[in-house]
Amino acid sequence: MKLPLTTSAQGWNKAWKLTKTHRSTFYLAFALEITAVIFSVAIPWVVGKLLDLITTGTTLQTVYLFLGGLLTLVILSAVVTYFGEYYATVFSEKIFGNIRANLIDDYLKVPLSTLESAGSGDIIARGTHDLNSVRYMLHMGASTFVVSTLQVIFIYTAIFVTSWQLGLIVLAFLPVYALMVKWYLDRAVPAYRIEASNSAKLDAHYVEVLDQAVTVEAFSLQNAEKHSYLHDLNGTLASDRYTSLLRSWLFRYSYWLALMPLLLVILVGVYLVGEGWLSVGAVTAVSLYILQLRTPLDRMSWLVDVAQVTTVALRRIFGVGLAVPEDVTTEVTVESETAEDAGNSSQLSVANVSFEYRPGKPVLRSVSLDIKPGETLAIVGPSGAGKSTLGRLLAGINSPTVGEVTLNGVPLTQIPEAILRNEVVLVTQEHHVFLGTLRENLTLACADATDTQIHEALQAVGATQWVTALENGLDTKLGAGEYELSAPQAQQLSLARIILLNPHTLVLDEATSLIDPTVARNLERSMRSVLAGRTVISIAHRLYTSHDADRIAVMIDGQITELGSHTELVEQDGEYASLWHTWQHQ
C-alpha cells in the first residue's frame, strides 16, 4: 500500500494556508518587487525619449539630465530588488519550515501499520526529495514568479502605450505561447509523477538492501540484488530522460517565440518610421521592451517546469495527511465516554479474529481470547504460528481482517490513537536511540518525569550500573560521534521509556532478546514488580517467560490450541508440555 496523494489544487491550497501567519512579509516583498519592476520598465521608455530628443535636436544639459535619470533608475531598481529578494527569501524559508513541520506532524499521526506497508523508500522520498523540490521552488521560484509576472504585465502595457501597432504584433504571440505551455503540461504532470514514484522505489531498494546487508550476504544474494537495483535504476533513468526531453523542447521553443516578435517589430517598425507614423525612439523603446520581455518569459518557461515538480511534491507531502485517521485530524467528541474511559481498564478481548497481510493468505484464524486486567499472559508457539501478529493486533498496530479487538468493550479502531498509544504499548526487539542526551531520550515517554522517576526506571531495567559510570550521567549525549549505546543498553533504554510511560497494558515481543538470558529473566521479573497491577502480554521466545506467567496461550498455525497456567498445560501433556520438556533438555 502506497501513501495517498492529494489533488494538485489541494496541494497548493494547503501550502497557501500555511502562509497565513507570514503574509505581512509576503505583502512587503510583493510591494518591493512591484516597485522594482516599475523602475526597470521605465528605463527603456527614458531611452526612447532621449533618442527622440537627440533626433529632433536638444541641448547637452537635457541629455545629461536624462542620463542622470537613467542612472538613478538603475540604482533604485537594484536597491529595491535587493530588499525585495531579501524579504521574499525570509518568507520562503518560513513557509518551508511550516511545510516540513506539517509533514513530520502528519507522519507521527499516521498509523504504524500504514507506514510499514508504504515502505521506507516512499517515506524517505517524501521527507527528502519532495521537500527539497518545494524548498527549491520557494527559494528560487516564489519571488521569480512574482517578478516575472509583473514584468510581463508592465512590459506589455508599456509597449501598447508606446505603440499600439507594434503592441498587437507582440500580443499575437501570446496564444501561441499558451498553446505550447498547455501541450507541455499535458505531458509533464504525469511524467513527473512517475519520476517521483520511480525515485521513491529506488530509494526503498537502496535503504532496504543496506538495512538487511547481513541477510543478503548470508544467502549470497548480492548479484540478484545488484540486477534488481539496476532494473529499478534503468526505470528511473528512463523517466528522467523523458522529462529532460520535455524540458529541452519547452526551452527551445520558448527561445524562438521570444525571438520572432523582435524581428517582426524591427521590420514593421522600419516601415512605420519611413511612413512617419512612428518615431525612431518609439521603435527602439519597443525593441528594448521585447529584449526585456525575453528574460521573464524564459523564467516563466523554467517556472512552468519547476512548478510541475513542485506540484507533484506537494501532492505527495500533503498526501501523508490523508492517511491520518479522522479521530486524529479532528477534535474527538465521544458521546458516551466509553472510548475515553477505555484506558481506565485493561480488559482486552479478542473476538473471532482473523487476519491477512495479503488477501487469501490468513495468518490468524478465528482467534478468541479474553485477557483479564492485571494478569500476565504468555503467548508461545513455534516460529510462524502468528504470535507476533496477534501481539500487533492486541496493541492496535494492525486492524483485524475479520472480528474485532476491544479495550473495555470499545474496538481499538474506534479509540483515538493518542489515547490508545498511552494505554496499550508494544515493545519489540527493535530499539531506537535519538540524537540528544540520555535524559531527553528517556523523557520522550514522559516529559515531566523527575530525575528520581528516571533513576527508578533505569534501576528496574538493570541499567543503573552503566548509567552511573557515564561521566555526564543523564546529560550524556548519545549518537554518532558521541556516546554510542550497545544493543543491550539500547534495549534497556527502550524498556525504561515504557516504565516511565506507565501504560495499562504492555505487549512484549522479544523485548529482551538482545540481553543475556539470565539477566533478561531477572530484568523481566524486576519490570513485573514495577508494573504490578498492569496487564503484561509476553510473546515468549524463551520459555522461562511462560513459566512465570499467570496464563499461557499456545498458538499453532494461527490458532490458539491451548490456554491455561503452566502447571495445567504441563499436566495436559499437549503441545506446550512438549515444548517445555524439549526446552528443559537443551
Coordinates of C-alpha atoms in Angstrom, one line a residue:
M1 CA 0.0 0.0 0.0
K2 CA 1.3 3.4 -1.0
L3 CA 0.7 6.6 0.9
P4 CA -2.1 8.6 -0.8
L5 CA -1.8 11.8 -2.9
T6 CA -3.8 14.9 -2.8
T7 CA -5.1 16.6 -5.9
S8 CA -2.9 19.4 -7.4
A9 CA -5.3 22.0 -6.2
Q10 CA -5.4 20.6 -2.7
G11 CA -1.7 20.6 -2.5
W12 CA -1.3 24.2 -3.4
N13 CA -4.3 25.3 -1.3
K14 CA -2.8 23.6 1.8
A15 CA 0.6 25.2 1.1
W16 CA -1.1 28.6 0.8
K17 CA -3.0 28.1 4.1
L18 CA 0.4 27.6 5.8
T19 CA 1.4 31.2 4.8
K20 CA -1.4 32.7 7.0
T21 CA 0.9 33.8 9.8
H22 CA 3.6 35.2 7.5
R23 CA 1.5 37.1 4.9
S24 CA 2.7 40.5 6.1
T25 CA 6.2 39.5 5.0
F26 CA 4.8 38.3 1.7
Y27 CA 2.9 41.6 1.0
L28 CA 6.0 43.6 1.9
A29 CA 8.1 41.6 -0.6
F30 CA 5.4 41.9 -3.2
A31 CA 5.2 45.7 -2.8
L32 CA 9.0 45.9 -3.2
E33 CA 9.0 43.7 -6.3
I34 CA 6.3 45.8 -7.9
T35 CA 8.4 48.9 -7.3
A36 CA 11.5 47.3 -8.7
V37 CA 9.6 46.3 -11.8
I38 CA 8.2 49.8 -12.4
F39 CA 11.8 51.2 -12.2
S40 CA 13.1 48.6 -14.6
V41 CA 10.3 49.1 -17.1
A42 CA 10.8 52.9 -17.0
I43 CA 14.4 52.6 -18.3
P44 CA 13.5 51.7 -22.0
W45 CA 10.9 54.5 -22.0
V46 CA 13.5 57.0 -20.9
V47 CA 16.0 55.7 -23.5
G48 CA 13.4 56.1 -26.2
K49 CA 12.5 59.6 -25.2
L50 CA 16.2 60.5 -25.1
L51 CA 16.7 59.2 -28.7
D52 CA 13.7 61.2 -29.9
L53 CA 15.2 64.4 -28.3
I54 CA 18.6 63.7 -29.8
T55 CA 17.0 63.1 -33.3
T56 CA 14.9 66.3 -33.2
G57 CA 17.7 68.3 -31.5
T58 CA 18.2 69.2 -27.9
T59 CA 20.7 70.7 -25.5
L60 CA 23.6 68.9 -23.9
Q61 CA 22.1 69.8 -20.5
T62 CA 18.9 67.9 -21.3
V63 CA 20.9 64.9 -22.4
Y64 CA 22.9 64.9 -19.1
L65 CA 19.6 65.3 -17.2
F66 CA 18.1 62.2 -18.9
L67 CA 21.4 60.2 -18.3
G68 CA 21.2 61.2 -14.7
G69 CA 17.7 60.0 -14.5
L70 CA 18.7 56.7 -16.1
L71 CA 21.5 56.2 -13.6
T72 CA 19.0 57.0 -10.7
L73 CA 16.5 54.4 -12.1
V74 CA 19.2 51.7 -12.3
I75 CA 20.4 52.4 -8.8
L76 CA 16.9 52.5 -7.3
S77 CA 15.9 49.3 -9.2
A78 CA 19.0 47.5 -7.8
V79 CA 18.4 48.6 -4.2
V80 CA 14.7 47.8 -4.2
T81 CA 15.3 44.5 -5.9
Y82 CA 17.8 43.5 -3.2
F83 CA 15.3 44.2 -0.4
G84 CA 12.5 42.5 -2.3
E85 CA 14.6 39.4 -2.8
Y86 CA 15.7 39.5 0.9
Y87 CA 12.1 39.6 2.2
A88 CA 11.0 37.0 -0.4
T89 CA 13.7 34.7 0.9
V90 CA 12.7 35.2 4.5
F91 CA 9.1 34.5 3.6
S92 CA 10.1 31.3 1.6
E93 CA 12.2 30.0 4.5
K94 CA 9.4 30.4 7.0
I95 CA 6.9 28.7 4.7
F96 CA 9.3 25.8 4.1
G97 CA 9.7 25.4 7.8
N98 CA 5.9 25.2 8.2
I99 CA 5.6 22.6 5.4
R100 CA 8.4 20.5 6.9
A101 CA 6.9 20.7 10.4
N102 CA 3.5 19.8 9.0
L103 CA 4.9 16.7 7.2
I104 CA 6.6 15.5 10.4
D105 CA 3.4 16.0 12.4
D106 CA 1.4 14.0 9.8
Y107 CA 4.0 11.2 9.8
L108 CA 3.7 11.0 13.6
K109 CA -0.1 10.7 13.4
V110 CA -0.3 8.1 10.6
P111 CA -0.9 4.5 12.0
L112 CA 2.3 2.5 12.2
S113 CA 0.8 -0.3 10.0
T114 CA 0.2 2.2 7.2
L115 CA 3.7 3.5 7.3
E116 CA 5.1 -0.1 7.4
S117 CA 3.0 -1.1 4.3
A118 CA 4.0 2.1 2.5
G119 CA 7.7 1.1 2.6
S120 CA 10.7 3.1 3.8
G121 CA 11.5 4.4 0.3
D122 CA 8.3 6.3 -0.1
I123 CA 8.5 7.7 3.4
I124 CA 12.1 8.8 2.9
A125 CA 11.5 10.3 -0.5
R126 CA 8.6 12.5 0.7
G127 CA 10.8 13.8 3.5
T128 CA 13.9 14.4 1.3
H129 CA 13.4 14.7 -2.5
D130 CA 10.0 16.2 -2.3
L131 CA 10.8 18.6 0.5
N132 CA 13.9 19.7 -1.4
S133 CA 11.8 20.3 -4.6
V134 CA 9.5 22.5 -2.6
R135 CA 12.4 24.3 -1.0
Y136 CA 14.0 25.0 -4.4
M137 CA 10.7 26.4 -5.7
L138 CA 10.2 28.6 -2.7
H139 CA 13.7 29.9 -2.7
M140 CA 14.2 30.3 -6.4
G141 CA 10.7 30.4 -7.8
A142 CA 8.5 32.3 -5.5
S143 CA 10.0 35.8 -6.0
T144 CA 10.9 34.9 -9.6
F145 CA 7.3 34.1 -10.4
V146 CA 6.1 37.4 -8.9
V147 CA 8.7 39.5 -10.6
S148 CA 8.3 37.7 -14.0
T149 CA 4.5 38.0 -13.9
L150 CA 4.7 41.7 -13.1
Q151 CA 7.4 42.3 -15.6
V152 CA 5.3 40.7 -18.4
I153 CA 2.2 42.8 -17.4
F154 CA 4.1 46.1 -17.1
I155 CA 6.2 45.5 -20.3
Y156 CA 3.1 44.7 -22.4
T157 CA 1.4 47.8 -21.0
A158 CA 4.4 49.9 -21.8
I159 CA 4.6 48.5 -25.3
F160 CA 1.0 49.4 -26.0
V161 CA 1.4 52.9 -24.5
T162 CA 4.4 53.4 -26.8
S163 CA 2.9 52.0 -29.9
W164 CA -0.4 50.1 -30.2
Q165 CA 0.5 48.8 -33.7
L166 CA 3.7 47.1 -32.5
G167 CA 1.9 46.0 -29.4
L168 CA -0.5 44.0 -31.5
I169 CA 2.4 42.2 -33.1
V170 CA 3.9 41.2 -29.8
L171 CA 0.5 40.3 -28.3
A172 CA -0.2 37.9 -31.3
F173 CA 2.4 35.5 -30.0
L174 CA 0.8 35.1 -26.6
P175 CA -1.8 32.5 -27.7
V176 CA 1.0 30.5 -29.4
Y177 CA 3.0 30.6 -26.2
A178 CA -0.1 29.5 -24.2
L179 CA -0.7 26.5 -26.6
M180 CA 2.9 25.5 -26.2
V181 CA 2.7 25.5 -22.4
K182 CA -0.6 23.5 -22.5
W183 CA 1.0 20.9 -24.7
Y184 CA 3.9 20.7 -22.2
L185 CA 1.7 20.5 -19.1
D186 CA -0.5 17.6 -20.5
R187 CA 2.7 15.5 -20.7
A188 CA 4.8 16.8 -17.9
V189 CA 2.4 16.3 -15.0
P190 CA 2.0 12.5 -15.3
A191 CA 5.7 12.3 -16.3
Y192 CA 6.9 14.0 -13.1
R193 CA 4.5 11.8 -11.0
I194 CA 6.1 8.7 -12.5
E195 CA 9.5 10.1 -12.0
A196 CA 8.9 10.7 -8.3
S197 CA 7.4 7.3 -7.8
N198 CA 10.4 5.7 -9.5
S199 CA 12.8 7.7 -7.3
A200 CA 10.9 6.5 -4.2
K201 CA 11.1 2.9 -5.4
L202 CA 14.9 3.2 -6.0
D203 CA 15.4 4.8 -2.5
A204 CA 13.4 1.9 -1.0
H205 CA 15.6 -0.7 -2.6
Y206 CA 18.8 1.1 -1.6
V207 CA 17.7 1.5 2.1
E208 CA 16.3 -2.0 2.4
V209 CA 19.4 -3.7 1.0
L210 CA 21.7 -1.7 3.3
D211 CA 19.4 -2.4 6.3
Q212 CA 19.4 -6.1 5.5
A213 CA 23.0 -6.4 4.3
V214 CA 23.8 -9.2 6.6
T215 CA 20.9 -11.3 5.3
V216 CA 21.8 -10.5 1.7
E217 CA 25.4 -11.6 2.3
A218 CA 24.4 -14.7 4.2
F219 CA 22.2 -16.0 1.3
S220 CA 24.6 -14.8 -1.4
L221 CA 22.0 -12.5 -2.9
Q222 CA 24.5 -9.8 -4.0
N223 CA 24.2 -10.5 -7.7
A224 CA 20.4 -10.8 -7.6
E225 CA 20.1 -7.6 -5.6
K226 CA 22.5 -5.9 -8.0
H227 CA 20.5 -6.8 -11.0
S228 CA 17.2 -5.9 -9.3
Y229 CA 18.7 -2.5 -8.3
L230 CA 19.9 -1.9 -11.9
H231 CA 16.4 -2.7 -13.2
D232 CA 14.9 -0.1 -10.9
L233 CA 17.7 2.4 -11.8
N234 CA 17.0 1.9 -15.5
G235 CA 13.3 2.7 -14.9
T236 CA 14.3 5.9 -13.1
L237 CA 16.7 6.9 -15.8
A238 CA 14.0 6.3 -18.5
S239 CA 11.6 8.6 -16.7
D240 CA 14.3 11.2 -16.0
R241 CA 15.3 11.1 -19.7
Y242 CA 11.7 11.7 -20.8
T243 CA 11.2 14.7 -18.5
S244 CA 14.6 16.1 -19.7
L245 CA 13.4 15.9 -23.3
L246 CA 10.2 17.7 -22.4
R247 CA 12.2 20.4 -20.7
S248 CA 14.5 20.9 -23.6
W249 CA 11.6 21.1 -26.0
L250 CA 9.9 23.8 -23.9
F251 CA 13.1 25.9 -23.5
R252 CA 13.9 25.6 -27.2
Y253 CA 10.6 26.8 -28.5
S254 CA 10.4 29.5 -25.8
Y255 CA 13.6 30.9 -27.2
W256 CA 12.1 31.1 -30.8
L257 CA 8.9 32.6 -29.5
A258 CA 10.9 35.3 -27.8
L259 CA 13.0 36.0 -30.9
M260 CA 10.3 36.1 -33.6
P261 CA 8.4 39.2 -32.2
L262 CA 11.7 41.2 -32.2
L263 CA 12.4 40.5 -35.8
L264 CA 8.8 41.4 -36.8
V265 CA 8.8 44.6 -34.7
I266 CA 12.1 45.8 -36.4
L267 CA 10.8 45.1 -39.9
V268 CA 7.4 46.7 -39.3
G269 CA 8.9 49.5 -37.2
V270 CA 11.3 50.5 -40.1
Y271 CA 8.3 50.7 -42.4
L272 CA 6.2 52.8 -39.9
V273 CA 9.1 55.2 -39.3
G274 CA 9.5 55.6 -43.0
E275 CA 5.8 56.4 -43.3
G276 CA 6.1 58.9 -40.5
W277 CA 3.7 57.1 -38.2
L278 CA 6.3 56.3 -35.5
S279 CA 9.5 57.8 -34.2
V280 CA 12.8 56.0 -34.1
G281 CA 12.7 56.3 -30.3
A282 CA 9.4 54.5 -30.1
V283 CA 10.7 51.6 -32.2
T284 CA 13.8 51.5 -30.1
A285 CA 11.9 51.5 -26.9
V286 CA 9.6 48.7 -28.1
S287 CA 12.6 46.7 -29.2
L288 CA 14.2 47.1 -25.8
Y289 CA 11.0 46.1 -24.2
I290 CA 10.9 42.9 -26.2
L291 CA 14.5 42.2 -25.2
Q292 CA 13.4 42.8 -21.6
L293 CA 10.4 40.6 -22.2
R294 CA 12.6 37.6 -23.1
T295 CA 14.0 37.3 -19.6
P296 CA 10.7 37.0 -17.7
L297 CA 9.3 34.7 -20.4
D298 CA 12.3 32.4 -20.2
R299 CA 12.0 32.4 -16.4
M300 CA 8.3 31.6 -16.7
S301 CA 9.0 28.7 -19.0
W302 CA 11.5 27.5 -16.4
L303 CA 8.9 28.1 -13.7
V304 CA 6.3 26.1 -15.6
D305 CA 8.8 23.1 -15.4
V306 CA 9.7 23.7 -11.8
A307 CA 6.0 24.1 -10.9
Q308 CA 5.3 20.6 -12.2
V309 CA 8.0 19.1 -10.0
T310 CA 6.7 21.1 -7.0
T311 CA 3.1 20.2 -7.7
V312 CA 3.9 16.5 -7.6
A313 CA 6.0 17.1 -4.4
L314 CA 3.2 19.0 -2.7
R315 CA 0.7 16.3 -3.6
R316 CA 3.0 13.7 -2.0
I317 CA 3.9 15.8 1.0
F318 CA 0.3 16.7 1.9
G319 CA -1.0 13.3 0.8
V320 CA 0.5 11.9 4.0
G321 CA -2.2 13.8 5.9
L322 CA -4.9 11.9 4.1
A323 CA -3.6 8.7 5.8
V324 CA -4.2 10.2 9.2
P325 CA -7.3 8.7 10.9
E326 CA -10.2 11.1 11.3
D327 CA -10.0 10.8 15.1
V328 CA -6.6 12.5 14.9
T329 CA -7.3 15.1 12.3
T330 CA -10.4 16.4 14.2
E331 CA -11.2 17.1 17.8
V332 CA -12.6 13.9 19.2
T333 CA -16.1 14.1 20.8
V334 CA -17.3 11.0 22.4
E335 CA -21.0 10.9 23.2
S336 CA -20.7 8.1 25.7
E337 CA -17.4 8.4 27.5
T338 CA -16.7 4.8 26.7
A339 CA -13.8 5.4 24.3
E340 CA -12.2 7.9 26.6
D341 CA -12.6 5.6 29.6
A342 CA -11.3 2.6 27.8
G343 CA -7.8 3.2 29.2
N344 CA -9.1 3.1 32.8
S345 CA -9.4 -0.6 32.5
S346 CA -7.0 -3.0 30.7
Q347 CA -9.7 -5.5 29.8
L348 CA -8.6 -6.7 26.4
S349 CA -10.8 -9.0 24.4
V350 CA -10.2 -10.7 21.0
A351 CA -13.5 -11.9 19.4
N352 CA -13.3 -14.3 16.5
V353 CA -10.4 -12.5 14.9
S354 CA -8.8 -13.5 11.6
F355 CA -6.1 -11.5 9.9
E356 CA -4.4 -11.5 6.5
Y357 CA -1.3 -9.5 5.4
R358 CA -2.1 -10.5 1.8
P359 CA -5.6 -11.5 0.6
G360 CA -6.2 -15.2 0.6
K361 CA -3.3 -16.0 3.0
P362 CA -4.6 -15.9 6.6
V363 CA -2.1 -15.6 9.4
L364 CA -4.6 -15.7 12.2
R365 CA -7.8 -17.8 12.0
S366 CA -10.8 -17.4 14.3
V367 CA -8.8 -16.4 17.4
S368 CA -10.8 -15.5 20.6
L369 CA -9.2 -14.5 23.8
D370 CA -10.2 -12.6 27.0
I371 CA -7.3 -11.1 28.9
K372 CA -8.0 -10.3 32.5
P373 CA -7.0 -6.8 33.9
G374 CA -3.7 -7.1 35.6
E375 CA -2.8 -10.6 34.5
T376 CA 0.4 -11.7 32.9
L377 CA -0.2 -13.7 29.7
A378 CA 2.5 -15.5 27.8
I379 CA 1.9 -16.4 24.1
V380 CA 4.0 -19.4 23.0
G381 CA 4.3 -21.5 19.9
P382 CA 6.6 -22.4 17.0
S383 CA 8.0 -19.9 14.6
G384 CA 5.4 -18.7 12.1
A385 CA 2.5 -19.6 14.4
G386 CA 1.2 -15.9 14.4
K387 CA 2.4 -14.9 17.8
S388 CA 3.9 -11.5 16.8
T389 CA 0.9 -10.8 14.6
L390 CA -1.5 -11.4 17.4
G391 CA 0.6 -9.1 19.6
R392 CA 0.4 -6.3 16.9
L393 CA -3.4 -6.7 16.8
L394 CA -3.6 -6.5 20.7
A395 CA -1.6 -3.3 20.5
G396 CA -3.8 -1.8 17.8
I397 CA -0.9 -1.6 15.3
N398 CA -2.9 -3.6 12.7
S399 CA -6.7 -4.0 12.4
P400 CA -8.3 -7.4 12.1
T401 CA -9.5 -8.6 8.7
V402 CA -12.4 -10.3 10.5
G403 CA -13.7 -9.8 14.0
E404 CA -12.5 -7.2 16.5
V405 CA -10.2 -6.5 19.3
T406 CA -11.7 -4.4 22.1
L407 CA -10.4 -2.5 25.1
N408 CA -13.0 -2.3 27.9
G409 CA -15.6 -3.2 25.2
V410 CA -14.6 -0.5 22.8
P411 CA -13.0 -1.6 19.4
L412 CA -9.4 -0.4 19.2
T413 CA -10.2 1.0 15.8
Q414 CA -12.6 3.5 17.5
I415 CA -10.1 4.7 20.2
P416 CA -8.2 7.8 19.2
E417 CA -4.6 6.9 18.5
A418 CA -3.2 9.5 21.0
I419 CA -5.2 7.7 23.8
L420 CA -4.5 4.2 22.6
R421 CA -0.8 4.7 22.5
N422 CA -0.7 5.7 26.1
E423 CA -2.7 2.7 27.2
V424 CA -1.5 -0.2 25.2
V425 CA 2.1 -0.3 24.2
L426 CA 4.0 -2.8 22.0
V427 CA 7.7 -3.3 22.7
T428 CA 9.8 -5.3 20.2
Q429 CA 13.4 -6.1 19.9
E430 CA 13.7 -3.1 17.6
H431 CA 15.1 -0.2 19.6
H432 CA 15.6 3.5 18.8
V433 CA 18.2 5.9 20.1
F434 CA 17.5 9.5 19.2
L435 CA 20.1 12.3 18.9
G436 CA 20.3 14.1 22.2
T437 CA 21.0 13.4 25.8
L438 CA 20.2 10.2 27.7
R439 CA 17.7 12.3 29.7
E440 CA 16.0 13.6 26.5
N441 CA 15.7 10.0 25.2
L442 CA 14.0 8.9 28.4
T443 CA 11.7 11.9 28.8
L444 CA 10.2 11.3 25.3
A445 CA 7.9 8.9 27.1
C446 CA 7.1 11.3 30.0
A447 CA 8.1 14.9 29.5
D448 CA 7.7 15.9 33.2
A449 CA 9.5 12.9 34.6
T450 CA 11.7 13.8 37.6
D451 CA 15.3 12.5 38.0
T452 CA 14.1 10.3 40.8
Q453 CA 11.5 8.6 38.5
I454 CA 14.1 8.3 35.7
H455 CA 16.6 6.6 38.0
E456 CA 13.9 4.2 39.3
A457 CA 13.0 3.2 35.7
L458 CA 16.7 2.7 35.0
Q459 CA 17.1 0.6 38.1
A460 CA 14.1 -1.5 37.1
V461 CA 15.7 -2.4 33.8
G462 CA 19.1 -3.1 35.3
A463 CA 20.8 0.0 33.7
T464 CA 21.9 1.8 36.8
Q465 CA 25.4 0.5 36.8
W466 CA 26.4 1.7 33.3
V467 CA 24.4 4.9 33.5
T468 CA 26.1 6.0 36.8
A469 CA 29.5 5.2 35.2
L470 CA 28.9 7.8 32.5
E471 CA 30.9 11.0 33.1
N472 CA 27.9 13.3 32.4
G473 CA 25.3 10.9 33.7
L474 CA 21.8 11.6 32.3
D475 CA 23.2 14.6 30.4
T476 CA 25.5 12.3 28.3
K477 CA 25.0 13.0 24.6
L478 CA 24.1 9.9 22.5
G479 CA 24.5 9.2 18.8
A480 CA 27.2 9.2 16.1
G481 CA 30.3 11.0 17.3
E482 CA 29.0 10.9 20.9
Y483 CA 28.5 8.0 23.3
E484 CA 27.1 5.1 21.4
L485 CA 25.0 2.6 23.3
S486 CA 25.5 -1.1 22.8
A487 CA 22.5 -3.2 21.6
P488 CA 21.6 -4.4 25.1
Q489 CA 21.9 -0.9 26.5
A490 CA 19.7 0.5 23.8
Q491 CA 17.1 -2.2 24.6
Q492 CA 17.3 -1.3 28.3
L493 CA 16.7 2.3 27.3
S494 CA 13.6 1.3 25.4
L495 CA 12.2 -0.6 28.4
A496 CA 13.0 2.3 30.7
R497 CA 10.9 4.5 28.5
I498 CA 8.0 2.1 28.8
I499 CA 8.2 2.2 32.6
L500 CA 8.1 6.0 32.5
L501 CA 5.1 5.9 30.1
N502 CA 3.4 3.6 32.6
P503 CA 0.7 2.1 30.2
H504 CA -2.2 0.0 31.4
T505 CA -1.3 -2.9 29.0
L506 CA 2.2 -3.8 27.8
V507 CA 2.8 -6.2 24.9
L508 CA 6.4 -7.5 24.9
D509 CA 7.7 -9.2 21.7
E510 CA 11.3 -10.3 22.2
A511 CA 11.8 -7.1 24.1
T512 CA 14.8 -8.6 26.0
S513 CA 16.2 -10.8 23.2
L514 CA 19.5 -8.8 23.0
I515 CA 20.2 -9.2 26.7
D516 CA 21.9 -12.2 28.3
P517 CA 19.2 -14.8 29.1
T518 CA 20.0 -14.9 32.8
V519 CA 20.0 -11.1 33.1
A520 CA 16.9 -10.9 30.9
R521 CA 14.9 -13.2 33.3
N522 CA 15.9 -11.1 36.3
L523 CA 15.0 -7.9 34.3
E524 CA 11.6 -9.2 33.3
R525 CA 10.8 -10.1 37.0
S526 CA 12.0 -6.7 38.1
M527 CA 9.8 -5.0 35.5
R528 CA 6.9 -7.1 36.5
S529 CA 7.2 -5.8 40.1
V530 CA 7.4 -2.3 38.9
L531 CA 4.4 -2.8 36.6
A532 CA 2.4 -4.6 39.3
G533 CA -1.3 -4.3 38.5
R534 CA -0.7 -3.7 34.8
T535 CA -1.6 -6.2 32.1
V536 CA 1.5 -7.7 30.6
I537 CA 1.4 -9.9 27.4
S538 CA 4.7 -11.6 26.6
I539 CA 5.4 -13.2 23.2
A540 CA 7.5 -15.9 24.7
H541 CA 10.5 -17.0 22.7
R542 CA 12.3 -18.1 25.9
L543 CA 10.0 -20.5 27.8
Y544 CA 11.0 -19.2 31.3
T545 CA 8.8 -16.3 30.5
S546 CA 5.8 -18.6 30.2
H547 CA 6.7 -20.4 33.4
D548 CA 6.4 -17.1 35.3
A549 CA 3.1 -16.0 33.6
D550 CA -0.4 -16.3 35.1
R551 CA -1.7 -17.9 31.9
I552 CA -0.2 -19.3 28.7
A553 CA -1.8 -19.3 25.2
V554 CA -0.3 -21.8 22.8
M555 CA -0.6 -20.9 19.2
I556 CA -0.3 -23.3 16.2
D557 CA -0.9 -22.3 12.6
G558 CA -2.6 -19.0 13.5
Q559 CA -5.0 -20.5 16.1
I560 CA -5.0 -20.8 19.9
T561 CA -4.9 -24.5 20.7
E562 CA -4.2 -24.5 24.4
L563 CA -4.9 -22.0 27.2
G564 CA -4.1 -22.3 30.9
S565 CA -1.5 -21.9 33.6
H566 CA 2.0 -23.5 33.3
T567 CA 1.0 -26.3 35.7
E568 CA -2.3 -27.0 33.9
L569 CA -0.7 -27.2 30.4
V570 CA 2.2 -29.4 31.5
E571 CA -0.3 -31.8 33.1
Q572 CA -2.4 -31.9 29.8
D573 CA 0.7 -33.3 28.1
G574 CA -0.1 -31.4 24.9
E575 CA 1.9 -29.1 22.6
Y576 CA 3.0 -26.8 25.5
A577 CA 4.2 -29.8 27.5
S578 CA 6.3 -31.0 24.5
L579 CA 7.8 -27.5 24.0
W580 CA 8.6 -27.3 27.8
H581 CA 10.3 -30.6 28.0
T582 CA 12.3 -30.0 24.9
W583 CA 13.4 -26.6 26.2
Q584 CA 14.4 -28.0 29.6
H585 CA 16.7 -30.6 28.0
Q586 CA 18.5 -28.1 25.7

